[in-house]
Coordinates of C-alpha atoms and ligand atoms in Angstrom, one line a residue:
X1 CA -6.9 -42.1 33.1
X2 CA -5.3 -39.8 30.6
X3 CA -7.0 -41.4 27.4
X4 CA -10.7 -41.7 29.3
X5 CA -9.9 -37.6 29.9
X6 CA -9.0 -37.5 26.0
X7 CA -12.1 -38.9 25.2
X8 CA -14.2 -36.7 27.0
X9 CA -12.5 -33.7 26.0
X10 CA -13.7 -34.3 22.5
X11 CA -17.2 -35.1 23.4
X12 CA -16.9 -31.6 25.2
X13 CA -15.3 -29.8 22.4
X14 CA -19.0 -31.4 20.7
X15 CA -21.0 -30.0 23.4
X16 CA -19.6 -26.7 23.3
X17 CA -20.7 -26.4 19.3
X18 CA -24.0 -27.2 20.0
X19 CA -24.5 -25.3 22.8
X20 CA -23.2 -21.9 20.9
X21 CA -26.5 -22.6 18.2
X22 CA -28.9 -22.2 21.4
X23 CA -30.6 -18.7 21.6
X24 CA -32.8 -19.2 24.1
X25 CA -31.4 -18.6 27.6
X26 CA -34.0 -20.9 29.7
X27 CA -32.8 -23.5 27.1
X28 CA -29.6 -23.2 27.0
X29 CA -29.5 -23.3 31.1
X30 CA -31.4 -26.7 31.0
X31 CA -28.8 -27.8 28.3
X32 CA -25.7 -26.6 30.0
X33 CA -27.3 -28.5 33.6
X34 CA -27.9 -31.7 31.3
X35 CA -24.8 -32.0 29.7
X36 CA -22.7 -31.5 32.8
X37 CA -24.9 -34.7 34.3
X38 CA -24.2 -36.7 32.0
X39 CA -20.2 -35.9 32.4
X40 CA -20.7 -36.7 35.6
X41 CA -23.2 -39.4 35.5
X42 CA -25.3 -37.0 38.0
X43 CA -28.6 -37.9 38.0
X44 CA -30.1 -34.7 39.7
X45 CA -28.8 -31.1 39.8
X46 CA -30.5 -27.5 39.7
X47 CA -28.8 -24.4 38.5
X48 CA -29.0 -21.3 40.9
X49 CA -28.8 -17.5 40.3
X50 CA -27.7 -15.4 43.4
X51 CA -30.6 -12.6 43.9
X52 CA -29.8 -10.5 46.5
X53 CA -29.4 -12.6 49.9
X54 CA -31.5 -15.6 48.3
X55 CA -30.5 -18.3 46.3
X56 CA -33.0 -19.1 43.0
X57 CA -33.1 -21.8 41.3
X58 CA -32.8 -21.2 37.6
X59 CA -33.3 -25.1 36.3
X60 CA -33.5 -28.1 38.0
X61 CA -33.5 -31.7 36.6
X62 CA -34.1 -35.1 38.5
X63 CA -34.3 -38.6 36.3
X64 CA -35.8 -40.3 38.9
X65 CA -38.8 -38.0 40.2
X66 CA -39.3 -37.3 36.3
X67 CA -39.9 -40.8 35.3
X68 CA -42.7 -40.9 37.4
X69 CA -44.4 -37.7 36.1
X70 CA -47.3 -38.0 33.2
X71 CA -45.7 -36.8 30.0
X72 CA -45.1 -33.0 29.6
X73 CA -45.2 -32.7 33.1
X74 CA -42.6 -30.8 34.6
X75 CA -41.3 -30.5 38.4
X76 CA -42.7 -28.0 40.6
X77 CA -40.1 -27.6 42.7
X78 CA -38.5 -25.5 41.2
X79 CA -39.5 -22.0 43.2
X80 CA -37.3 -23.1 45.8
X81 CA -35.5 -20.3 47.2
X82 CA -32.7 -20.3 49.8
X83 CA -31.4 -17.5 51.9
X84 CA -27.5 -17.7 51.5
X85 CA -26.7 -18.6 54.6
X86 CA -23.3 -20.5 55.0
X87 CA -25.4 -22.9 56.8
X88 CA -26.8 -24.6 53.7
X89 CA -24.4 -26.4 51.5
X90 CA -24.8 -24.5 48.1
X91 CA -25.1 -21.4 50.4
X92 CA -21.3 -22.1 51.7
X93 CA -20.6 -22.8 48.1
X94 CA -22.0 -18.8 47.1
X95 CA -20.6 -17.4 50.1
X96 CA -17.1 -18.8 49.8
X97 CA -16.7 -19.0 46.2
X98 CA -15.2 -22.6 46.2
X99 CA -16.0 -26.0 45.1
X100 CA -17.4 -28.3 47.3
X101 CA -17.9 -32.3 46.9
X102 CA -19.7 -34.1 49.3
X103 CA -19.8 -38.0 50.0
X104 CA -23.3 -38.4 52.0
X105 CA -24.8 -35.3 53.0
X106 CA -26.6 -37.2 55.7
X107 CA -23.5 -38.1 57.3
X108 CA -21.8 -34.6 56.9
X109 CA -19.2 -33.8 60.5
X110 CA -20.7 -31.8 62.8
X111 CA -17.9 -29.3 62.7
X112 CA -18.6 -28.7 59.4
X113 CA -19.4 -25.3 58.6
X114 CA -22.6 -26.1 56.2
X115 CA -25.6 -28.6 56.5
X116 CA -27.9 -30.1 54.4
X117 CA -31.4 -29.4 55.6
X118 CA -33.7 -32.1 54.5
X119 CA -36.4 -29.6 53.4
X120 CA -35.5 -30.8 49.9
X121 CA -35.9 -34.5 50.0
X122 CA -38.8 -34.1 52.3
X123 CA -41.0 -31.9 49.7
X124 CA -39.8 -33.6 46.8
X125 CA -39.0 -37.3 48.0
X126 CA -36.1 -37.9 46.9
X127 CA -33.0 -39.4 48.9
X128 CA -29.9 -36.8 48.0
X129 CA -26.9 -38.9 49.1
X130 CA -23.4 -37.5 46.9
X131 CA -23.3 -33.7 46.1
X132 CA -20.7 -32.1 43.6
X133 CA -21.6 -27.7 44.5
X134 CA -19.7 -25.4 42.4
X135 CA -20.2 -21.5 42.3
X136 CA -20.5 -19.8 39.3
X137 CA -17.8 -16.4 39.1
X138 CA -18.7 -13.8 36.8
X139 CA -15.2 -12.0 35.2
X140 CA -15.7 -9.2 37.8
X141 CA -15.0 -11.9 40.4
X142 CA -18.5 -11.7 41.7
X143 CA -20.6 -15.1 42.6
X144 CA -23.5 -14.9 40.5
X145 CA -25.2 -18.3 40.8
X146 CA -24.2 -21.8 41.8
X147 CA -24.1 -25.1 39.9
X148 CA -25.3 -28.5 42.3
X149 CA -25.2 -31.6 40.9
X150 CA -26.4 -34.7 43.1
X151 CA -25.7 -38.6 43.4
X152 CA -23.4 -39.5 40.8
X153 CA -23.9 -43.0 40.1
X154 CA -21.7 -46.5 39.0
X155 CA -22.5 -48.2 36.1
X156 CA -24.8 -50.4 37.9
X157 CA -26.5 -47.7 39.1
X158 CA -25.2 -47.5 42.6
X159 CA -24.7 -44.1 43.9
X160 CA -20.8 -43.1 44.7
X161 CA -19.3 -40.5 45.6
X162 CA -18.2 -37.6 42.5
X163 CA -14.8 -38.2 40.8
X164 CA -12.3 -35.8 41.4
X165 CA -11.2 -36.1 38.1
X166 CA -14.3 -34.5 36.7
X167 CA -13.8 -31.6 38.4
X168 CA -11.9 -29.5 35.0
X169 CA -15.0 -30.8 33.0
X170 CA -17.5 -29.6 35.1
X171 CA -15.4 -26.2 35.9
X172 CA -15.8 -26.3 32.1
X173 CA -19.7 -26.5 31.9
X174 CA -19.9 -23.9 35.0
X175 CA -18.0 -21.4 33.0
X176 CA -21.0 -22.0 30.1
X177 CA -23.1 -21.5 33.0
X178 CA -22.0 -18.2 34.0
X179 CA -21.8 -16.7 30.7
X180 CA -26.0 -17.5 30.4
X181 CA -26.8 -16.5 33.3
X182 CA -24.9 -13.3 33.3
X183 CA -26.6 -12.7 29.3
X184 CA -29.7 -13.1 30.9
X185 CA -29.1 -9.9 33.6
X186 CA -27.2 -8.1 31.0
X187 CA -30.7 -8.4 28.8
X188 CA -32.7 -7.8 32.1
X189 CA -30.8 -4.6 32.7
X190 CA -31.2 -3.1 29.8
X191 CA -34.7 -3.3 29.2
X192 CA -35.0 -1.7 32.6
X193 CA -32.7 0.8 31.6
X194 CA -34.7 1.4 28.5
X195 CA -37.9 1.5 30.6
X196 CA -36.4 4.6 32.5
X197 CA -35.2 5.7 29.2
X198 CA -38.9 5.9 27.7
X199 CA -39.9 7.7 30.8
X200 CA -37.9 10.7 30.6
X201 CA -38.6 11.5 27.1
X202 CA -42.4 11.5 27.5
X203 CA -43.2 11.5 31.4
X204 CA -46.8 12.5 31.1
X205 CA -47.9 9.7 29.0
X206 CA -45.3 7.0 29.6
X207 CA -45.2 6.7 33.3
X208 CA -48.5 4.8 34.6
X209 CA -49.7 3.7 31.1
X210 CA -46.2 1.8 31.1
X211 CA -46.8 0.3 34.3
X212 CA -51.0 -0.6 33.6
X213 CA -49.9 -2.1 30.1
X214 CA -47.6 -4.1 31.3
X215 CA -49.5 -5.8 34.0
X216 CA -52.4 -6.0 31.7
X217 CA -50.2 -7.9 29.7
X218 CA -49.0 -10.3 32.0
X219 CA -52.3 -11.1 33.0
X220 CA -54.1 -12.0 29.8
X221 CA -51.1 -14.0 29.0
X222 CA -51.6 -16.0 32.0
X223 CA -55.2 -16.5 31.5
X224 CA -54.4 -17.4 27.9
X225 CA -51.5 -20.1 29.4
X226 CA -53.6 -21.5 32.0
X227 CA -56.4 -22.3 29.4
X228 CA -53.8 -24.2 27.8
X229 CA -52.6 -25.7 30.7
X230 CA -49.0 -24.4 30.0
X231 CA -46.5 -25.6 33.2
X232 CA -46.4 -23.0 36.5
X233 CA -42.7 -23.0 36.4
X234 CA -42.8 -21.9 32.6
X235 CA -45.8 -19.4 32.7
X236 CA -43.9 -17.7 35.7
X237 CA -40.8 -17.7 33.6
X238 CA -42.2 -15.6 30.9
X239 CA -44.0 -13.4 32.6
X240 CA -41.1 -11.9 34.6
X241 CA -39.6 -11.2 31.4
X242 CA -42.9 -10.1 29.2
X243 CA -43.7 -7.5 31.6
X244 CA -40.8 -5.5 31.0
X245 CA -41.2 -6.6 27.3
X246 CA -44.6 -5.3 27.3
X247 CA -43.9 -1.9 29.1
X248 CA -41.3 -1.7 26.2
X249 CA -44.2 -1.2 23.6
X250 CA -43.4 2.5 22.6
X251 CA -39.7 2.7 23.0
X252 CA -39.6 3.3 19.4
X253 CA -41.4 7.3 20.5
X254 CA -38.4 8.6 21.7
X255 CA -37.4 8.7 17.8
X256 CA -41.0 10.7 17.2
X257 CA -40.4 14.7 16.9
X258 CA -41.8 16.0 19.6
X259 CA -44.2 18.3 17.6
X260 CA -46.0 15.2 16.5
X261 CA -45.4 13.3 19.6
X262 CA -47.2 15.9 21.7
X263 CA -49.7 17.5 19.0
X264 CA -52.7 18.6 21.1
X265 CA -55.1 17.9 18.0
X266 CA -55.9 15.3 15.6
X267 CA -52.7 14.4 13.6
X268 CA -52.3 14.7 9.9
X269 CA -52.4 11.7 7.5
X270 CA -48.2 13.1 6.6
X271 CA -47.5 12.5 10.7
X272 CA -50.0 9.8 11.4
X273 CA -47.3 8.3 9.1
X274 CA -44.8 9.8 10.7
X275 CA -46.3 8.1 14.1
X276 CA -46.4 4.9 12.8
X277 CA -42.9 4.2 12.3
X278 CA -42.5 4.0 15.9
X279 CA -43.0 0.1 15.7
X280 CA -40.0 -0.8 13.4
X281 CA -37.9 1.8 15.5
X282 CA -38.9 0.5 18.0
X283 CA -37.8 -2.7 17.0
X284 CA -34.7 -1.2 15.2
X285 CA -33.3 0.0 18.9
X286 CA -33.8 -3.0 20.0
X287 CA -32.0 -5.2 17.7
X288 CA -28.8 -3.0 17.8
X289 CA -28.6 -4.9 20.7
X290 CA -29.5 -8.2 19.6
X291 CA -26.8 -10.5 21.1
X292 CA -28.7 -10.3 24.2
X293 CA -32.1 -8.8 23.9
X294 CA -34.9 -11.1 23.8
X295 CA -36.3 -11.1 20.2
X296 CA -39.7 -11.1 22.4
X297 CA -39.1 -7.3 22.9
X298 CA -38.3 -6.9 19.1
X299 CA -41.4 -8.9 17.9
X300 CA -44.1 -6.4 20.5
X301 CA -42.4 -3.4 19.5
X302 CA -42.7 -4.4 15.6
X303 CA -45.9 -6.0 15.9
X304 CA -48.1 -4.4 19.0
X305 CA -49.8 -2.0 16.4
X306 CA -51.1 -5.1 13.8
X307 CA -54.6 -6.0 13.5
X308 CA -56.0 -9.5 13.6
X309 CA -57.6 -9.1 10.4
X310 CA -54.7 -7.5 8.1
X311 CA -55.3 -4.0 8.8
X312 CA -53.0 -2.8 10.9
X313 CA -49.1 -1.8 10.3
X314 CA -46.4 -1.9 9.9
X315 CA -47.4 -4.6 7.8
X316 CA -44.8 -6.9 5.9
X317 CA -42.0 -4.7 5.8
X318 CA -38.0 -5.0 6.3
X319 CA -37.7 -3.5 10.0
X320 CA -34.5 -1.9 9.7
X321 CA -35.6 1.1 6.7
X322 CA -39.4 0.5 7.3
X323 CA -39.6 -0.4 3.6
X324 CA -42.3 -2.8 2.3
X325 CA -40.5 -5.9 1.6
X326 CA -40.2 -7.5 -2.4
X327 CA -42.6 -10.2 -2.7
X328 CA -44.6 -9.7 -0.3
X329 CA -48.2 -8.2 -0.1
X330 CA -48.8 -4.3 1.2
X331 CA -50.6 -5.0 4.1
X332 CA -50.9 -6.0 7.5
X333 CA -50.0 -9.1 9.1
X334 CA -52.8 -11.4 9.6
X335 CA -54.6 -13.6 12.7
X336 CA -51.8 -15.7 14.1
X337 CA -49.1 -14.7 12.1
X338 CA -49.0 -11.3 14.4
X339 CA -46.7 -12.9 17.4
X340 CA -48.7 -13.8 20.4
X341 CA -47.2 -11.3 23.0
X342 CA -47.7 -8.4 20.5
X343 CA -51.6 -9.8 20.1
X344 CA -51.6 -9.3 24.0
X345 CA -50.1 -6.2 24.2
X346 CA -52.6 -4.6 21.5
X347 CA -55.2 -5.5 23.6
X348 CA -53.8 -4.0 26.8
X349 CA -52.6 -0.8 25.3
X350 CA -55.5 0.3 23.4
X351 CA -57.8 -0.6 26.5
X352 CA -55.2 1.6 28.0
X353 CA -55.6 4.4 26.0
X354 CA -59.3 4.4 25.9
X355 CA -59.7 4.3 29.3
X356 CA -57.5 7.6 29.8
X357 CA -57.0 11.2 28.6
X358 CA -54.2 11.7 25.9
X359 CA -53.4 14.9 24.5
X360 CA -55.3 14.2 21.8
X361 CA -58.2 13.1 23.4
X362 CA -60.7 12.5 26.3
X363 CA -60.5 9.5 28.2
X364 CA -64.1 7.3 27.3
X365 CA -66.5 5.9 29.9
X366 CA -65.8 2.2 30.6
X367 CA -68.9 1.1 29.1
X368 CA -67.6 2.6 26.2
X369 CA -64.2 0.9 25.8
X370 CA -65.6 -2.2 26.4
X371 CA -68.0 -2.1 23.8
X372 CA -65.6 -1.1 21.7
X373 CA -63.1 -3.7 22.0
X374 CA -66.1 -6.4 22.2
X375 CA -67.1 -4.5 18.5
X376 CA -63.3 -5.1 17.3
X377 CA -63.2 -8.7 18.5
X378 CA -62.1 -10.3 15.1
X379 CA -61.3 -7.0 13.4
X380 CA -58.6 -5.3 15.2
X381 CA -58.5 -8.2 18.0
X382 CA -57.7 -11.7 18.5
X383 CA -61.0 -12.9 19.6
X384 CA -60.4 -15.7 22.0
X385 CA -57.7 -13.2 24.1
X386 CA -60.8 -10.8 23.9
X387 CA -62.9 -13.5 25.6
X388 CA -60.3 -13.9 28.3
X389 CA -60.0 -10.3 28.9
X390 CA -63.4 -10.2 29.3
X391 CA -63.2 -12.9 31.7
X392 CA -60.6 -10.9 33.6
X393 CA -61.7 -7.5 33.7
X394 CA -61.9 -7.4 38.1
X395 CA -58.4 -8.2 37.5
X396 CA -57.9 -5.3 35.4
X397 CA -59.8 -2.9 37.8
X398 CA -57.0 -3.6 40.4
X399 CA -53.9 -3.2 38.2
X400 CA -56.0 0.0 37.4
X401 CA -56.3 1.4 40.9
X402 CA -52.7 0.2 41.9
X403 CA -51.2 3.0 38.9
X404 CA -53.1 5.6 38.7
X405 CA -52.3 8.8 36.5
X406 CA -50.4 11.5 38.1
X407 CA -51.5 14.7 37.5
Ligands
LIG501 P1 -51.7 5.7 22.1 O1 -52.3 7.0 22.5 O2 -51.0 4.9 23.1 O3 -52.8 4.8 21.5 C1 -52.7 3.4 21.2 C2 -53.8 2.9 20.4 O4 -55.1 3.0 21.1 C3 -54.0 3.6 19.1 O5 -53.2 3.2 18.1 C4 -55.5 3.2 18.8 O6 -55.5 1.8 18.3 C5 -56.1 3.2 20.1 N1 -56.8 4.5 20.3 C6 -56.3 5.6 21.0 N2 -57.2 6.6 21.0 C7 -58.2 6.2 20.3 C8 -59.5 6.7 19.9 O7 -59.8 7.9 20.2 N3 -60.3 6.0 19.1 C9 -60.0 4.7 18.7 N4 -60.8 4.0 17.9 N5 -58.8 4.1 19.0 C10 -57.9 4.8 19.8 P2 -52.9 4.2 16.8 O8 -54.2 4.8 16.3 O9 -52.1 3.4 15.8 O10 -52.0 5.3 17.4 C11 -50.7 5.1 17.8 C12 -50.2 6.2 18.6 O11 -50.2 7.4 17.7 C13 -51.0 6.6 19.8 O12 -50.6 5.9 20.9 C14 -50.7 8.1 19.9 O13 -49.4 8.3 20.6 C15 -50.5 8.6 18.5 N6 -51.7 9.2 18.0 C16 -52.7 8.5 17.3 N7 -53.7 9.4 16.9 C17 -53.3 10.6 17.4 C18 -53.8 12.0 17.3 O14 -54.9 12.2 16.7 N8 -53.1 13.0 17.9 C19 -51.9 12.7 18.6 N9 -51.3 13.8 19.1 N10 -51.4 11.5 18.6 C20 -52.0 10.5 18.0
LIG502 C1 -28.0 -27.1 49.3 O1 -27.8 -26.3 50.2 O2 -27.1 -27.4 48.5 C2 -29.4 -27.5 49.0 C3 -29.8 -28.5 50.0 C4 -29.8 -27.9 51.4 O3 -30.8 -27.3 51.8 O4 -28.8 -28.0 52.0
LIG503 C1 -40.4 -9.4 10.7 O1 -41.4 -10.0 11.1 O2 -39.4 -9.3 11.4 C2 -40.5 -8.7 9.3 C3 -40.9 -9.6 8.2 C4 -42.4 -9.7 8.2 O3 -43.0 -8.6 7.8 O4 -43.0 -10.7 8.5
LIG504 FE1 -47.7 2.1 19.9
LIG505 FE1 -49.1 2.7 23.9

């Protein structure tokens, strides 16, 4: 027993290094759930996050229903939520913070506190039989999500029931767990923070244009997604966290002197200049906290201001002095080397600020701003998102009426 522990202790010692090279949270989730199957010889198990009084599922794996999927495919479903009741296995799990393993859940007593309710294998068809449900304990002694894995199986194959003596390892791989999922709220937290941040520094202008860019945003990128035919689960995934992303935009004007920020006329070449270097402070207050901020918020920041054919800024420059960087050209970044979410968010914000008054300006008739961007498609604008905006302007009109301006 001791030596097969030994032995496994290494591999997770392995695991561990690998895992601290992933960046990306989604991914890293996904790894963590993997890697704890394969411990365990699991071959199903989801990660959830606790959100309020439901239950979400993060990731969730399954060999079997995944063979039978055409490749690329991905499960759908994963939107499951559960309310935490204690009535529910993994909601006993949450509400109890403690471990719980589980030899047939259709056989479970019927004094036992918890059920499992079929809903599950019913939608999905699968046949859960062994369970090993483990809550995930943030350091402030809170239950922040819950780790399931299901049927553990022999080496023939047959289903049996989860070791006990895997229980360290997989406390081991919730732990892992935890820590992404609580990086993920830290990151989510702070952007909303920010958001608020943004708003009291220019209330005027930031408030509803925030809000109308941001859905804009969301919703050309799901146009763009489903034209590519991009997974559900994944296109929902993103936009949760690009709206905030997109709403972000401008964070870098709270660093603009307000004489500039709020000029009633034209600006001057010397604080259009000035103006400019929003972008890369933008990006610059963003990657002081890079450990946990998406580097999608640093890239529309940075970028959101390029144009599709090299004209835009800030151009090729080192983000944290807004210098032009050695060896490169002076210029703009160019078609698709301007990160997608910042082509988006160009699109979104300058339909934005057409379509209203600034203090600098007059809001133009729709016509107007439509000919306009149609006129820029190629120039300033990516044209196939300029096609899909097109193709999505009713959509538009209703984010529209849902944040008006406030005078
Ligand atoms: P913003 O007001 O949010 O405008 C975002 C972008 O919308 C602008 O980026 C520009 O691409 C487009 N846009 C806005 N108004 C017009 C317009 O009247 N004509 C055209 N063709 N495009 C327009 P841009 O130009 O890089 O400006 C970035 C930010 O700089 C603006 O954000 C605004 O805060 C400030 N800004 C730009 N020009 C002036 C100005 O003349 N006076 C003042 N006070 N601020 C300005
Ligand atoms: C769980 O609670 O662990 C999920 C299955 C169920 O609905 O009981
Ligand atoms: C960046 O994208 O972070 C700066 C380097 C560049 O101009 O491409
Ligand atoms: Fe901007
Ligand atoms: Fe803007």
């Amino acid at each position: 027993m001791r030596r097969i522990s030994n032995v496994k202790l290494q591999k997770i010692i392995k695991i561990d290094e690998e895992l601290n090279k992933i960046q990306d949270l989604d991914i890293l989730m996904e790894r963590i759930l993997l890697d704890a199957r394969r411990v365990t010889n699991a071959e199903a198990g989801s990660i959830y996050s606790v959100d309020g009084s439901q239950l979400q599922i993060k990731c969730s794996q399954n060999e079997e229903l995944e063979r039978d999927l055409p490749p690329n495919g991905k499960l759908i479903y994963a939107f499951f939520e559960y309310p935490i009741s204690e009535k529910t296995i993994s909601g006993w799990v949450a509400a109890n913070a403690e471990p719980l393993m589980i030899t047939d859940v259709y056989n479970i007593p019927e004094e036992a506190p918890y059920g499992f309710s079929a809903d599950y294998d019913k939608k999905s068809g699968y046949h859960t039989v062994s369970t090993f449900t483990l809550p995930l304990i943030s350091n402030t002694d809170q239950v922040i999500g819950v780790l399931q894995l299901i049927n553990a199986r022999d080496r023939k194959g047959r289903i049996i029931p989860f070791n006990r003596h895997d229980e360290p390892f997989v406390m081991h791989f919730a732990s892992s767990a935890t820590l992404a999922l609580q990086r993920a709220r830290m990151t989510r937290t702070l952007l909303l923070r920010m958001i608020r941040m943004a708003g009291l520094r220019d209330p005027k202008e930031t408030g509803a244009h925030v809000n109308r860019v941001g859905a804009y945003s969301v919703e050309l990128y799901e146009a763009w997604a489903k034209e590519r035919k991009l997974p559900a689960k994944e296109i929902e995934k993103v936009k949760d966290t690009f709206r905030m992303v997109a709403m972000l935009h401008d964070i870098g004007k709270v660093a603009i002197p307000d004489n500039i920020l709020k000029k009633a006329g034209l600006l001057e070449p010397e604080e259009f200049e000035v103006m400019k270097t929003h972008t890369w402070q933008g990006a610059k207050i963003m990657g002081d906290s890079e450990s946990v901020m998406d580097s999608m918020a640093i890239e529309v920041a940075l970028r959101h201001h390029e144009h599709w054919d090299g004209t835009g800024y800030p151009g090729h420059i080192d983000p944290d002095t807004g210098e032009w960087l050695e060896g490169m050209e002076r210029t703009g970044l160019k078609g698709e080397e301007i990160p997608l979410f910042a082509r988006i968010v160009s699109i979104a914000d300058v339909y934005d600020a057409l379509m209203s008054n600034r203090v600098y300006k007059k809001a133009w008739k729709e016509e107007e701003v439509i000919g306009s961007l149609l006129e820029q498609k190629g120039r300033q604008f990516d044209p196939e998102l300029i096609d899909l905006f097109m193709e999505i302007l009713p959509t538009i009109k209703h984010v529209q009426e849902k944040y008006p301006d406030q005078e």
